[in-house]
mmCIF file of N, CA and C in Angstrom:
data_model
loop_
_atom_site.group_PDB
_atom_site.id
_atom_site.type_symbol
_atom_site.label_atom_id
_atom_site.label_comp_id
_atom_site.label_asym_id
_atom_site.label_seq_id
_atom_site.Cartn_x
_atom_site.Cartn_y
_atom_site.Cartn_z
ATOM 1 N N MET J 1 -14.986 2.568 -12.971
ATOM 2 C CA MET J 1 -15.240 2.268 -11.577
ATOM 3 C C MET J 1 -16.110 1.011 -11.499
ATOM 4 N N ALA J 2 -15.831 0.178 -10.512
ATOM 5 C CA ALA J 2 -16.592 -1.051 -10.315
ATOM 6 C C ALA J 2 -18.023 -0.738 -9.901
ATOM 7 N N ASP J 3 -18.909 -1.678 -10.174
ATOM 8 C CA ASP J 3 -20.290 -1.522 -9.736
ATOM 9 C C ASP J 3 -20.326 -1.556 -8.214
ATOM 10 N N SER J 4 -20.950 -0.564 -7.625
ATOM 11 C CA SER J 4 -21.041 -0.467 -6.170
ATOM 12 C C SER J 4 -22.241 -1.226 -5.655
ATOM 13 N N ILE J 5 -22.080 -1.847 -4.492
ATOM 14 C CA ILE J 5 -23.232 -2.461 -3.841
ATOM 15 C C ILE J 5 -23.903 -1.459 -2.906
ATOM 16 N N TYR J 6 -23.185 -0.376 -2.595
ATOM 17 C CA TYR J 6 -23.736 0.709 -1.792
ATOM 18 C C TYR J 6 -22.869 1.939 -2.049
ATOM 19 N N THR J 7 -23.485 3.099 -2.109
ATOM 20 C CA THR J 7 -22.757 4.353 -2.260
ATOM 21 C C THR J 7 -23.224 5.329 -1.197
ATOM 22 N N ALA J 8 -22.294 5.762 -0.356
ATOM 23 C CA ALA J 8 -22.592 6.789 0.646
ATOM 24 C C ALA J 8 -22.422 8.147 -0.015
ATOM 25 N N VAL J 9 -23.318 9.056 0.279
ATOM 26 C CA VAL J 9 -23.248 10.403 -0.280
ATOM 27 C C VAL J 9 -23.272 11.404 0.869
ATOM 28 N N ALA J 10 -22.234 12.231 0.932
ATOM 29 C CA ALA J 10 -22.151 13.282 1.946
ATOM 30 C C ALA J 10 -21.711 14.571 1.273
ATOM 31 N N THR J 11 -22.171 15.677 1.811
ATOM 32 C CA THR J 11 -21.858 16.983 1.255
ATOM 33 C C THR J 11 -21.280 17.874 2.345
ATOM 34 N N SER J 12 -20.211 18.570 2.004
ATOM 35 C CA SER J 12 -19.625 19.570 2.898
ATOM 36 C C SER J 12 -20.011 20.944 2.378
ATOM 37 N N THR J 13 -20.462 21.802 3.281
ATOM 38 C CA THR J 13 -20.842 23.163 2.905
ATOM 39 C C THR J 13 -20.157 24.158 3.840
ATOM 40 N N GLY J 14 -20.312 25.419 3.535
ATOM 41 C CA GLY J 14 -19.734 26.467 4.377
ATOM 42 C C GLY J 14 -18.229 26.514 4.227
ATOM 43 N N ASP J 15 -17.522 26.523 5.342
ATOM 44 C CA ASP J 15 -16.072 26.642 5.327
ATOM 45 C C ASP J 15 -15.366 25.318 5.544
ATOM 46 N N GLY J 16 -15.985 24.211 5.121
ATOM 47 C CA GLY J 16 -15.345 22.904 5.250
ATOM 48 C C GLY J 16 -15.014 22.605 6.699
ATOM 49 N N ARG J 17 -13.767 22.185 6.960
ATOM 50 C CA ARG J 17 -13.371 21.802 8.314
ATOM 51 C C ARG J 17 -13.354 22.974 9.277
ATOM 52 N N ALA J 18 -13.388 24.185 8.788
ATOM 53 C CA ALA J 18 -13.290 25.375 9.642
ATOM 54 C C ALA J 18 -14.656 25.988 9.915
ATOM 55 N N GLY J 19 -15.558 25.204 10.503
ATOM 56 C CA GLY J 19 -16.870 25.725 10.867
ATOM 57 C C GLY J 19 -17.967 25.411 9.883
ATOM 58 N N GLY J 20 -17.666 24.638 8.865
ATOM 59 C CA GLY J 20 -18.693 24.245 7.904
ATOM 60 C C GLY J 20 -19.546 23.113 8.445
ATOM 61 N N ARG J 21 -20.362 22.571 7.564
ATOM 62 C CA ARG J 21 -21.232 21.457 7.946
ATOM 63 C C ARG J 21 -20.963 20.295 7.010
ATOM 64 N N ALA J 22 -21.191 19.095 7.525
ATOM 65 C CA ALA J 22 -21.145 17.882 6.719
ATOM 66 C C ALA J 22 -22.437 17.134 6.968
ATOM 67 N N ALA J 23 -23.076 16.700 5.895
ATOM 68 C CA ALA J 23 -24.352 16.006 6.031
ATOM 69 C C ALA J 23 -24.464 14.922 4.976
ATOM 70 N N THR J 24 -25.138 13.838 5.358
ATOM 71 C CA THR J 24 -25.402 12.775 4.398
ATOM 72 C C THR J 24 -26.726 13.045 3.695
ATOM 73 N N ASP J 25 -26.870 12.443 2.513
ATOM 74 C CA ASP J 25 -28.071 12.689 1.717
ATOM 75 C C ASP J 25 -29.342 12.178 2.378
ATOM 76 N N ASP J 26 -29.230 11.207 3.307
ATOM 77 C CA ASP J 26 -30.415 10.703 3.991
ATOM 78 C C ASP J 26 -30.741 11.486 5.261
ATOM 79 N N GLY J 27 -29.897 12.467 5.624
ATOM 80 C CA GLY J 27 -30.131 13.310 6.784
ATOM 81 C C GLY J 27 -29.770 12.680 8.118
ATOM 82 N N VAL J 28 -29.281 11.438 8.114
ATOM 83 C CA VAL J 28 -28.942 10.773 9.372
ATOM 84 C C VAL J 28 -27.729 11.427 10.026
ATOM 85 N N LEU J 29 -26.752 11.809 9.227
ATOM 86 C CA LEU J 29 -25.564 12.496 9.747
ATOM 87 C C LEU J 29 -25.625 13.952 9.300
ATOM 88 N N ASP J 30 -25.563 14.848 10.260
ATOM 89 C CA ASP J 30 -25.586 16.278 9.959
ATOM 90 C C ASP J 30 -24.870 16.969 11.105
ATOM 91 N N LEU J 31 -23.651 17.403 10.856
ATOM 92 C CA LEU J 31 -22.861 17.938 11.961
ATOM 93 C C LEU J 31 -22.010 19.126 11.560
ATOM 94 N N THR J 32 -21.607 19.869 12.580
ATOM 95 C CA THR J 32 -20.731 21.012 12.403
ATOM 96 C C THR J 32 -19.287 20.555 12.521
ATOM 97 N N LEU J 33 -18.466 21.035 11.628
ATOM 98 C CA LEU J 33 -17.041 20.722 11.632
ATOM 99 C C LEU J 33 -16.268 21.846 12.302
ATOM 100 N N ALA J 34 -15.130 21.497 12.888
ATOM 101 C CA ALA J 34 -14.281 22.506 13.509
ATOM 102 C C ALA J 34 -12.841 22.032 13.486
ATOM 103 N N VAL J 35 -11.947 22.974 13.336
ATOM 104 C CA VAL J 35 -10.526 22.665 13.432
ATOM 105 C C VAL J 35 -10.232 22.373 14.899
ATOM 106 N N PRO J 36 -9.570 21.225 15.186
ATOM 107 C CA PRO J 36 -9.296 20.899 16.588
ATOM 108 C C PRO J 36 -8.314 21.886 17.216
ATOM 109 N N THR J 37 -8.395 22.010 18.525
ATOM 110 C CA THR J 37 -7.501 22.927 19.236
ATOM 111 C C THR J 37 -6.034 22.559 19.024
ATOM 112 N N ALA J 38 -5.747 21.257 18.854
ATOM 113 C CA ALA J 38 -4.369 20.815 18.629
ATOM 114 C C ALA J 38 -3.796 21.362 17.327
ATOM 115 N N MET J 39 -4.673 21.783 16.416
ATOM 116 C CA MET J 39 -4.235 22.363 15.145
ATOM 117 C C MET J 39 -4.431 23.878 15.140
ATOM 118 N N GLY J 40 -4.672 24.454 16.319
ATOM 119 C CA GLY J 40 -4.828 25.895 16.411
ATOM 120 C C GLY J 40 -6.236 26.394 16.219
ATOM 121 N N GLY J 41 -7.188 25.499 16.130
ATOM 122 C CA GLY J 41 -8.578 25.894 15.926
ATOM 123 C C GLY J 41 -9.335 26.020 17.238
ATOM 124 N N PRO J 42 -10.625 26.345 17.134
ATOM 125 C CA PRO J 42 -11.436 26.540 18.333
ATOM 126 C C PRO J 42 -11.977 25.245 18.937
ATOM 127 N N GLY J 43 -11.894 24.127 18.201
ATOM 128 C CA GLY J 43 -12.522 22.898 18.679
ATOM 129 C C GLY J 43 -14.028 23.061 18.688
ATOM 130 N N GLY J 44 -14.715 22.217 19.426
ATOM 131 C CA GLY J 44 -16.165 22.364 19.552
ATOM 132 C C GLY J 44 -16.969 21.673 18.472
ATOM 133 N N GLY J 45 -16.330 21.001 17.566
ATOM 134 C CA GLY J 45 -17.024 20.247 16.521
ATOM 135 C C GLY J 45 -16.145 19.087 16.120
ATOM 136 N N THR J 46 -16.670 18.244 15.272
ATOM 137 C CA THR J 46 -15.860 17.112 14.815
ATOM 138 C C THR J 46 -14.980 17.558 13.650
ATOM 139 N N ASN J 47 -14.109 16.670 13.210
ATOM 140 C CA ASN J 47 -13.231 16.992 12.084
ATOM 141 C C ASN J 47 -13.113 15.766 11.185
ATOM 142 N N PRO J 48 -12.632 15.949 9.972
ATOM 143 C CA PRO J 48 -12.561 14.829 9.032
ATOM 144 C C PRO J 48 -11.748 13.641 9.548
ATOM 145 N N GLU J 49 -10.710 13.890 10.312
ATOM 146 C CA GLU J 49 -9.893 12.788 10.814
ATOM 147 C C GLU J 49 -10.676 11.928 11.801
ATOM 148 N N GLN J 50 -11.499 12.560 12.644
ATOM 149 C CA GLN J 50 -12.343 11.798 13.566
ATOM 150 C C GLN J 50 -13.361 10.959 12.802
ATOM 151 N N LEU J 51 -13.940 11.532 11.762
ATOM 152 C CA LEU J 51 -14.915 10.796 10.968
ATOM 153 C C LEU J 51 -14.266 9.604 10.272
ATOM 154 N N PHE J 52 -13.066 9.816 9.736
ATOM 155 C CA PHE J 52 -12.336 8.739 9.082
ATOM 156 C C PHE J 52 -11.987 7.645 10.088
ATOM 157 N N ALA J 53 -11.524 8.043 11.277
ATOM 158 C CA ALA J 53 -11.188 7.078 12.320
ATOM 159 C C ALA J 53 -12.419 6.276 12.736
ATOM 160 N N ALA J 54 -13.545 6.934 12.897
ATOM 161 C CA ALA J 54 -14.772 6.236 13.292
ATOM 162 C C ALA J 54 -15.213 5.255 12.210
ATOM 163 N N GLY J 55 -15.151 5.681 10.969
ATOM 164 C CA GLY J 55 -15.528 4.802 9.867
ATOM 165 C C GLY J 55 -14.616 3.594 9.765
ATOM 166 N N TRP J 56 -13.295 3.834 9.861
ATOM 167 C CA TRP J 56 -12.345 2.734 9.735
ATOM 168 C C TRP J 56 -12.470 1.769 10.909
ATOM 169 N N ALA J 57 -12.588 2.293 12.131
ATOM 170 C CA ALA J 57 -12.729 1.421 13.300
ATOM 171 C C ALA J 57 -13.961 0.529 13.161
ATOM 172 N N SER J 58 -15.069 1.105 12.740
ATOM 173 C CA SER J 58 -16.309 0.345 12.597
ATOM 174 C C SER J 58 -16.212 -0.692 11.487
ATOM 175 N N CYS J 59 -15.649 -0.293 10.363
ATOM 176 C CA CYS J 59 -15.515 -1.201 9.235
ATOM 177 C C CYS J 59 -14.556 -2.343 9.572
ATOM 178 N N PHE J 60 -13.409 -2.009 10.183
ATOM 179 C CA PHE J 60 -12.438 -3.029 10.549
ATOM 180 C C PHE J 60 -13.032 -3.999 11.565
ATOM 181 N N HIS J 61 -13.813 -3.475 12.499
ATOM 182 C CA HIS J 61 -14.453 -4.323 13.507
ATOM 183 C C HIS J 61 -15.391 -5.322 12.832
ATOM 184 N N SER J 62 -16.151 -4.862 11.856
ATOM 185 C CA SER J 62 -17.040 -5.758 11.115
ATOM 186 C C SER J 62 -16.242 -6.791 10.336
ATOM 187 N N ALA J 63 -15.133 -6.370 9.706
ATOM 188 C CA ALA J 63 -14.276 -7.303 8.973
ATOM 189 C C ALA J 63 -13.703 -8.353 9.925
ATOM 190 N N LEU J 64 -13.286 -7.928 11.104
ATOM 191 C CA LEU J 64 -12.747 -8.833 12.112
ATOM 192 C C LEU J 64 -13.774 -9.895 12.505
ATOM 193 N N LYS J 65 -14.993 -9.451 12.774
ATOM 194 C CA LYS J 65 -16.050 -10.392 13.150
ATOM 195 C C LYS J 65 -16.390 -11.326 11.994
ATOM 196 N N GLY J 66 -16.339 -10.801 10.777
ATOM 197 C CA GLY J 66 -16.623 -11.623 9.597
ATOM 198 C C GLY J 66 -15.579 -12.702 9.367
ATOM 199 N N VAL J 67 -14.299 -12.357 9.470
ATOM 200 C CA VAL J 67 -13.264 -13.372 9.250
ATOM 201 C C VAL J 67 -13.262 -14.385 10.392
ATOM 202 N N ALA J 68 -13.535 -13.938 11.605
ATOM 203 C CA ALA J 68 -13.609 -14.868 12.736
ATOM 204 C C ALA J 68 -14.751 -15.870 12.528
ATOM 205 N N ALA J 69 -15.899 -15.387 12.094
ATOM 206 C CA ALA J 69 -17.038 -16.277 11.846
ATOM 207 C C ALA J 69 -16.719 -17.264 10.728
ATOM 208 N N ALA J 70 -16.085 -16.786 9.659
ATOM 209 C CA ALA J 70 -15.730 -17.663 8.536
ATOM 210 C C ALA J 70 -14.755 -18.755 8.971
ATOM 211 N N GLN J 71 -13.899 -18.432 9.934
ATOM 212 C CA GLN J 71 -12.919 -19.398 10.434
ATOM 213 C C GLN J 71 -13.431 -20.165 11.653
ATOM 214 N N LYS J 72 -14.691 -19.906 12.017
ATOM 215 C CA LYS J 72 -15.322 -20.556 13.172
ATOM 216 C C LYS J 72 -14.533 -20.335 14.465
ATOM 217 N N ILE J 73 -14.033 -19.099 14.612
ATOM 218 C CA ILE J 73 -13.324 -18.684 15.822
ATOM 219 C C ILE J 73 -14.244 -17.752 16.590
ATOM 220 N N THR J 74 -14.422 -18.014 17.862
ATOM 221 C CA THR J 74 -15.250 -17.140 18.688
ATOM 222 C C THR J 74 -14.381 -16.428 19.711
ATOM 223 N N PHE J 75 -14.768 -15.208 20.018
ATOM 224 C CA PHE J 75 -14.150 -14.455 21.102
ATOM 225 C C PHE J 75 -15.267 -13.841 21.919
ATOM 226 N N THR J 76 -14.962 -13.482 23.144
ATOM 227 C CA THR J 76 -16.018 -13.060 24.061
ATOM 228 C C THR J 76 -16.275 -11.563 24.058
ATOM 229 N N ASP J 77 -15.305 -10.788 23.645
ATOM 230 C CA ASP J 77 -15.481 -9.335 23.611
ATOM 231 C C ASP J 77 -14.468 -8.760 22.638
ATOM 232 N N SER J 78 -14.772 -7.601 22.081
ATOM 233 C CA SER J 78 -13.843 -6.992 21.126
ATOM 234 C C SER J 78 -14.097 -5.497 21.007
ATOM 235 N N ALA J 79 -13.046 -4.805 20.620
ATOM 236 C CA ALA J 79 -13.130 -3.372 20.322
ATOM 237 C C ALA J 79 -12.014 -3.042 19.352
ATOM 238 N N VAL J 80 -12.247 -2.043 18.526
ATOM 239 C CA VAL J 80 -11.219 -1.543 17.615
ATOM 240 C C VAL J 80 -11.102 -0.044 17.840
ATOM 241 N N VAL J 81 -9.892 0.395 18.159
ATOM 242 C CA VAL J 81 -9.598 1.812 18.343
ATOM 243 C C VAL J 81 -8.746 2.255 17.154
ATOM 244 N N ALA J 82 -9.226 3.235 16.410
ATOM 245 C CA ALA J 82 -8.476 3.760 15.270
ATOM 246 C C ALA J 82 -7.955 5.146 15.620
ATOM 247 N N GLU J 83 -6.671 5.351 15.397
ATOM 248 C CA GLU J 83 -6.045 6.664 15.559
ATOM 249 C C GLU J 83 -5.628 7.140 14.178
ATOM 250 N N VAL J 84 -6.135 8.284 13.776
ATOM 251 C CA VAL J 84 -5.772 8.855 12.476
ATOM 252 C C VAL J 84 -5.065 10.176 12.734
ATOM 253 N N GLY J 85 -3.816 10.252 12.308
ATOM 254 C CA GLY J 85 -3.026 11.470 12.479
ATOM 255 C C GLY J 85 -2.913 12.231 11.176
ATOM 256 N N ILE J 86 -2.827 13.539 11.283
ATOM 257 C CA ILE J 86 -2.601 14.390 10.116
ATOM 258 C C ILE J 86 -1.232 15.039 10.297
ATOM 259 N N HIS J 87 -0.470 15.083 9.225
ATOM 260 C CA HIS J 87 0.912 15.550 9.280
ATOM 261 C C HIS J 87 1.185 16.536 8.155
ATOM 262 N N ALA J 88 1.922 17.586 8.481
ATOM 263 C CA ALA J 88 2.368 18.520 7.448
ATOM 264 C C ALA J 88 3.468 17.854 6.640
ATOM 265 N N GLU J 89 3.413 18.029 5.334
ATOM 266 C CA GLU J 89 4.424 17.483 4.438
ATOM 267 C C GLU J 89 5.062 18.618 3.651
ATOM 268 N N GLU J 90 6.077 18.294 2.890
ATOM 269 C CA GLU J 90 6.778 19.305 2.103
ATOM 270 C C GLU J 90 5.836 19.961 1.103
ATOM 271 N N GLY J 91 6.078 21.216 0.828
ATOM 272 C CA GLY J 91 5.315 21.934 -0.178
ATOM 273 C C GLY J 91 3.927 22.348 0.247
ATOM 274 N N GLY J 92 3.642 22.303 1.551
ATOM 275 C CA GLY J 92 2.339 22.746 2.030
ATOM 276 C C GLY J 92 1.258 21.688 1.989
ATOM 277 N N ALA J 93 1.611 20.471 1.607
ATOM 278 C CA ALA J 93 0.621 19.388 1.564
ATOM 279 C C ALA J 93 0.463 18.777 2.956
ATOM 280 N N TYR J 94 -0.561 17.973 3.097
ATOM 281 C CA TYR J 94 -0.804 17.236 4.341
ATOM 282 C C TYR J 94 -0.944 15.758 4.023
ATOM 283 N N GLY J 95 -0.562 14.935 4.970
ATOM 284 C CA GLY J 95 -0.700 13.492 4.828
ATOM 285 C C GLY J 95 -1.314 12.908 6.079
ATOM 286 N N LEU J 96 -1.733 11.672 5.974
ATOM 287 C CA LEU J 96 -2.340 10.963 7.091
ATOM 288 C C LEU J 96 -1.483 9.766 7.487
ATOM 289 N N SER J 97 -1.650 9.334 8.715
ATOM 290 C CA SER J 97 -1.122 8.060 9.189
ATOM 291 C C SER J 97 -2.193 7.456 10.076
ATOM 292 N N ALA J 98 -2.079 6.158 10.310
ATOM 293 C CA ALA J 98 -3.107 5.510 11.117
ATOM 294 C C ALA J 98 -2.521 4.379 11.937
ATOM 295 N N ALA J 99 -3.152 4.152 13.068
ATOM 296 C CA ALA J 99 -2.850 2.997 13.911
ATOM 297 C C ALA J 99 -4.176 2.385 14.328
ATOM 298 N N LEU J 100 -4.285 1.079 14.175
ATOM 299 C CA LEU J 100 -5.466 0.351 14.610
ATOM 300 C C LEU J 100 -5.063 -0.530 15.782
ATOM 301 N N HIS J 101 -5.767 -0.371 16.878
ATOM 302 C CA HIS J 101 -5.514 -1.162 18.077
ATOM 303 C C HIS J 101 -6.754 -2.029 18.314
ATOM 304 N N VAL J 102 -6.555 -3.333 18.233
ATOM 305 C CA VAL J 102 -7.663 -4.272 18.381
ATOM 306 C C VAL J 102 -7.561 -4.947 19.744
ATOM 307 N N GLU J 103 -8.665 -4.957 20.447
ATOM 308 C CA GLU J 103 -8.736 -5.603 21.759
ATOM 309 C C GLU J 103 -9.675 -6.798 21.644
ATOM 310 N N LEU J 104 -9.159 -7.984 22.002
ATOM 311 C CA LEU J 104 -9.946 -9.215 21.919
ATOM 312 C C LEU J 104 -9.876 -9.974 23.235
ATOM 313 N N ALA J 105 -10.971 -10.562 23.608
ATOM 314 C CA ALA J 105 -11.010 -11.422 24.799
ATOM 315 C C ALA J 105 -11.459 -12.811 24.369
ATOM 316 N N GLY J 106 -10.874 -13.826 25.002
ATOM 317 C CA GLY J 106 -11.298 -15.191 24.740
ATOM 318 C C GLY J 106 -10.503 -15.919 23.673
ATOM 319 N N VAL J 107 -9.413 -15.311 23.195
ATOM 320 C CA VAL J 107 -8.512 -15.986 22.247
ATOM 321 C C VAL J 107 -7.078 -15.733 22.695
ATOM 322 N N ASP J 108 -6.156 -16.542 22.184
ATOM 323 C CA ASP J 108 -4.751 -16.330 22.520
ATOM 324 C C ASP J 108 -4.140 -15.301 21.557
ATOM 325 N N GLN J 109 -2.931 -14.866 21.856
ATOM 326 C CA GLN J 109 -2.284 -13.809 21.068
ATOM 327 C C GLN J 109 -2.074 -14.220 19.614
ATOM 328 N N ALA J 110 -1.656 -15.456 19.379
ATOM 329 C CA ALA J 110 -1.416 -15.911 18.004
ATOM 330 C C ALA J 110 -2.703 -15.865 17.180
ATOM 331 N N THR J 111 -3.811 -16.285 17.775
ATOM 332 C CA THR J 111 -5.099 -16.241 17.076
ATOM 333 C C THR J 111 -5.511 -14.801 16.819
ATOM 334 N N ALA J 112 -5.339 -13.938 17.809
ATOM 335 C CA ALA J 112 -5.679 -12.518 17.633
ATOM 336 C C ALA J 112 -4.860 -11.908 16.502
ATOM 337 N N ASP J 113 -3.560 -12.185 16.472
ATOM 338 C CA ASP J 113 -2.697 -11.647 15.424
ATOM 339 C C ASP J 113 -3.121 -12.145 14.045
ATOM 340 N N GLN J 114 -3.474 -13.413 13.954
ATOM 341 C CA GLN J 114 -3.911 -13.986 12.676
ATOM 342 C C GLN J 114 -5.232 -13.357 12.232
ATOM 343 N N LEU J 115 -6.145 -13.145 13.170
ATOM 344 C CA LEU J 115 -7.434 -12.535 12.831
ATOM 345 C C LEU J 115 -7.283 -11.099 12.347
ATOM 346 N N ILE J 116 -6.436 -10.311 12.995
ATOM 347 C CA ILE J 116 -6.308 -8.916 12.551
ATOM 348 C C ILE J 116 -5.627 -8.836 11.185
ATOM 349 N N GLU J 117 -4.702 -9.741 10.903
ATOM 350 C CA GLU J 117 -4.085 -9.761 9.569
ATOM 351 C C GLU J 117 -5.121 -10.117 8.510
ATOM 352 N N ALA J 118 -5.973 -11.093 8.807
ATOM 353 C CA ALA J 118 -7.028 -11.478 7.872
ATOM 354 C C ALA J 118 -8.025 -10.341 7.674
ATOM 355 N N ALA J 119 -8.404 -9.679 8.761
ATOM 356 C CA ALA J 119 -9.348 -8.556 8.661
ATOM 357 C C ALA J 119 -8.745 -7.410 7.854
ATOM 358 N N HIS J 120 -7.458 -7.175 8.014
ATOM 359 C CA HIS J 120 -6.772 -6.101 7.293
ATOM 360 C C HIS J 120 -6.774 -6.355 5.779
ATOM 361 N N LYS J 121 -6.838 -7.616 5.381
ATOM 362 C CA LYS J 121 -6.898 -7.957 3.951
ATOM 363 C C LYS J 121 -8.296 -7.791 3.382
ATOM 364 N N VAL J 122 -9.320 -7.821 4.243
ATOM 365 C CA VAL J 122 -10.715 -7.774 3.801
ATOM 366 C C VAL J 122 -11.317 -6.372 3.899
ATOM 367 N N CYS J 123 -10.944 -5.622 4.921
ATOM 368 C CA CYS J 123 -11.555 -4.314 5.191
ATOM 369 C C CYS J 123 -11.318 -3.338 4.043
ATOM 370 N N PRO J 124 -12.373 -2.728 3.500
ATOM 371 C CA PRO J 124 -12.195 -1.793 2.396
ATOM 372 C C PRO J 124 -11.374 -0.550 2.757
ATOM 373 N N TYR J 125 -11.452 -0.089 4.002
ATOM 374 C CA TYR J 125 -10.625 1.051 4.415
ATOM 375 C C TYR J 125 -9.150 0.649 4.394
ATOM 376 N N SER J 126 -8.846 -0.548 4.883
ATOM 377 C CA SER J 126 -7.472 -1.038 4.857
ATOM 378 C C SER J 126 -6.985 -1.167 3.419
ATOM 379 N N ASN J 127 -7.839 -1.693 2.555
ATOM 380 C CA ASN J 127 -7.461 -1.848 1.151
ATOM 381 C C ASN J 127 -7.261 -0.505 0.464
ATOM 382 N N ALA J 128 -8.073 0.477 0.829
ATOM 383 C CA ALA J 128 -7.956 1.800 0.201
ATOM 384 C C ALA J 128 -6.698 2.537 0.632
ATOM 385 N N THR J 129 -6.254 2.288 1.848
ATOM 386 C CA THR J 129 -5.095 3.020 2.366
ATOM 387 C C THR J 129 -3.781 2.272 2.187
ATOM 388 N N ARG J 130 -3.842 0.976 1.911
ATOM 389 C CA ARG J 130 -2.625 0.155 1.809
ATOM 390 C C ARG J 130 -1.662 0.747 0.779
ATOM 391 N N GLY J 131 -0.451 1.023 1.236
ATOM 392 C CA GLY J 131 0.568 1.577 0.357
ATOM 393 C C GLY J 131 0.463 3.082 0.171
ATOM 394 N N ASN J 132 -0.583 3.690 0.712
ATOM 395 C CA ASN J 132 -0.786 5.131 0.536
ATOM 396 C C ASN J 132 -0.429 5.938 1.779
ATOM 397 N N ILE J 133 -0.629 5.341 2.955
ATOM 398 C CA ILE J 133 -0.308 6.015 4.218
ATOM 399 C C ILE J 133 0.329 4.994 5.155
ATOM 400 N N PRO J 134 1.143 5.458 6.098
ATOM 401 C CA PRO J 134 1.680 4.525 7.086
ATOM 402 C C PRO J 134 0.562 4.025 8.008
ATOM 403 N N VAL J 135 0.492 2.685 8.176
ATOM 404 C CA VAL J 135 -0.528 2.069 9.010
ATOM 405 C C VAL J 135 0.140 1.020 9.894
ATOM 406 N N THR J 136 -0.181 1.048 11.163
ATOM 407 C CA THR J 136 0.235 -0.021 12.064
ATOM 408 C C THR J 136 -1.017 -0.644 12.674
ATOM 409 N N ILE J 137 -0.923 -1.943 12.930
ATOM 410 C CA ILE J 137 -2.049 -2.673 13.514
ATOM 411 C C ILE J 137 -1.482 -3.561 14.618
ATOM 412 N N ASP J 138 -2.159 -3.562 15.767
ATOM 413 C CA ASP J 138 -1.750 -4.458 16.835
ATOM 414 C C ASP J 138 -2.969 -5.007 17.547
ATOM 415 N N ALA J 139 -2.756 -6.135 18.209
ATOM 416 C CA ALA J 139 -3.832 -6.775 18.963
ATOM 417 C C ALA J 139 -3.400 -6.969 20.401
ATOM 418 N N THR J 140 -4.341 -6.726 21.293
ATOM 419 C CA THR J 140 -4.146 -6.983 22.720
ATOM 420 C C THR J 140 -5.216 -7.976 23.123
ATOM 421 N N VAL J 141 -4.813 -9.037 23.821
ATOM 422 C CA VAL J 141 -5.785 -10.016 24.284
ATOM 423 C C VAL J 141 -5.999 -9.879 25.781
ATOM 424 N N ALA J 142 -7.213 -10.186 26.185
ATOM 425 C CA ALA J 142 -7.553 -10.107 27.620
ATOM 426 C C ALA J 142 -7.940 -11.466 28.134
#
């Protein structure tokens, strides 16, 4: 494994996604997990897919701002919405899919498209999932 510049440490206890807890070693994140109602659960807590979506959206947003700064491109506002789906697969396994929707203001569509492609090459979440799960990315300009 490559030398890490940072390592996040989180622990799941109890019943995992079905009412367990997830906490980071620094105590900043400490939450109850729950199976969402869409999957037949009670809801009322977060789930791994939401956490993954939040992490990817935040990381991709930072990558987007980083590539824009490196290219000396400015935009006036931005947001990244990540949708992470879970799907039943053959043999009882589960898989994920994702869609990233980027909203940018102050640039034209061609620039927005170029920026999201560049960010997708830099973002570690994008690199980790590339070729492993279906991913779509689109940009909307305002």
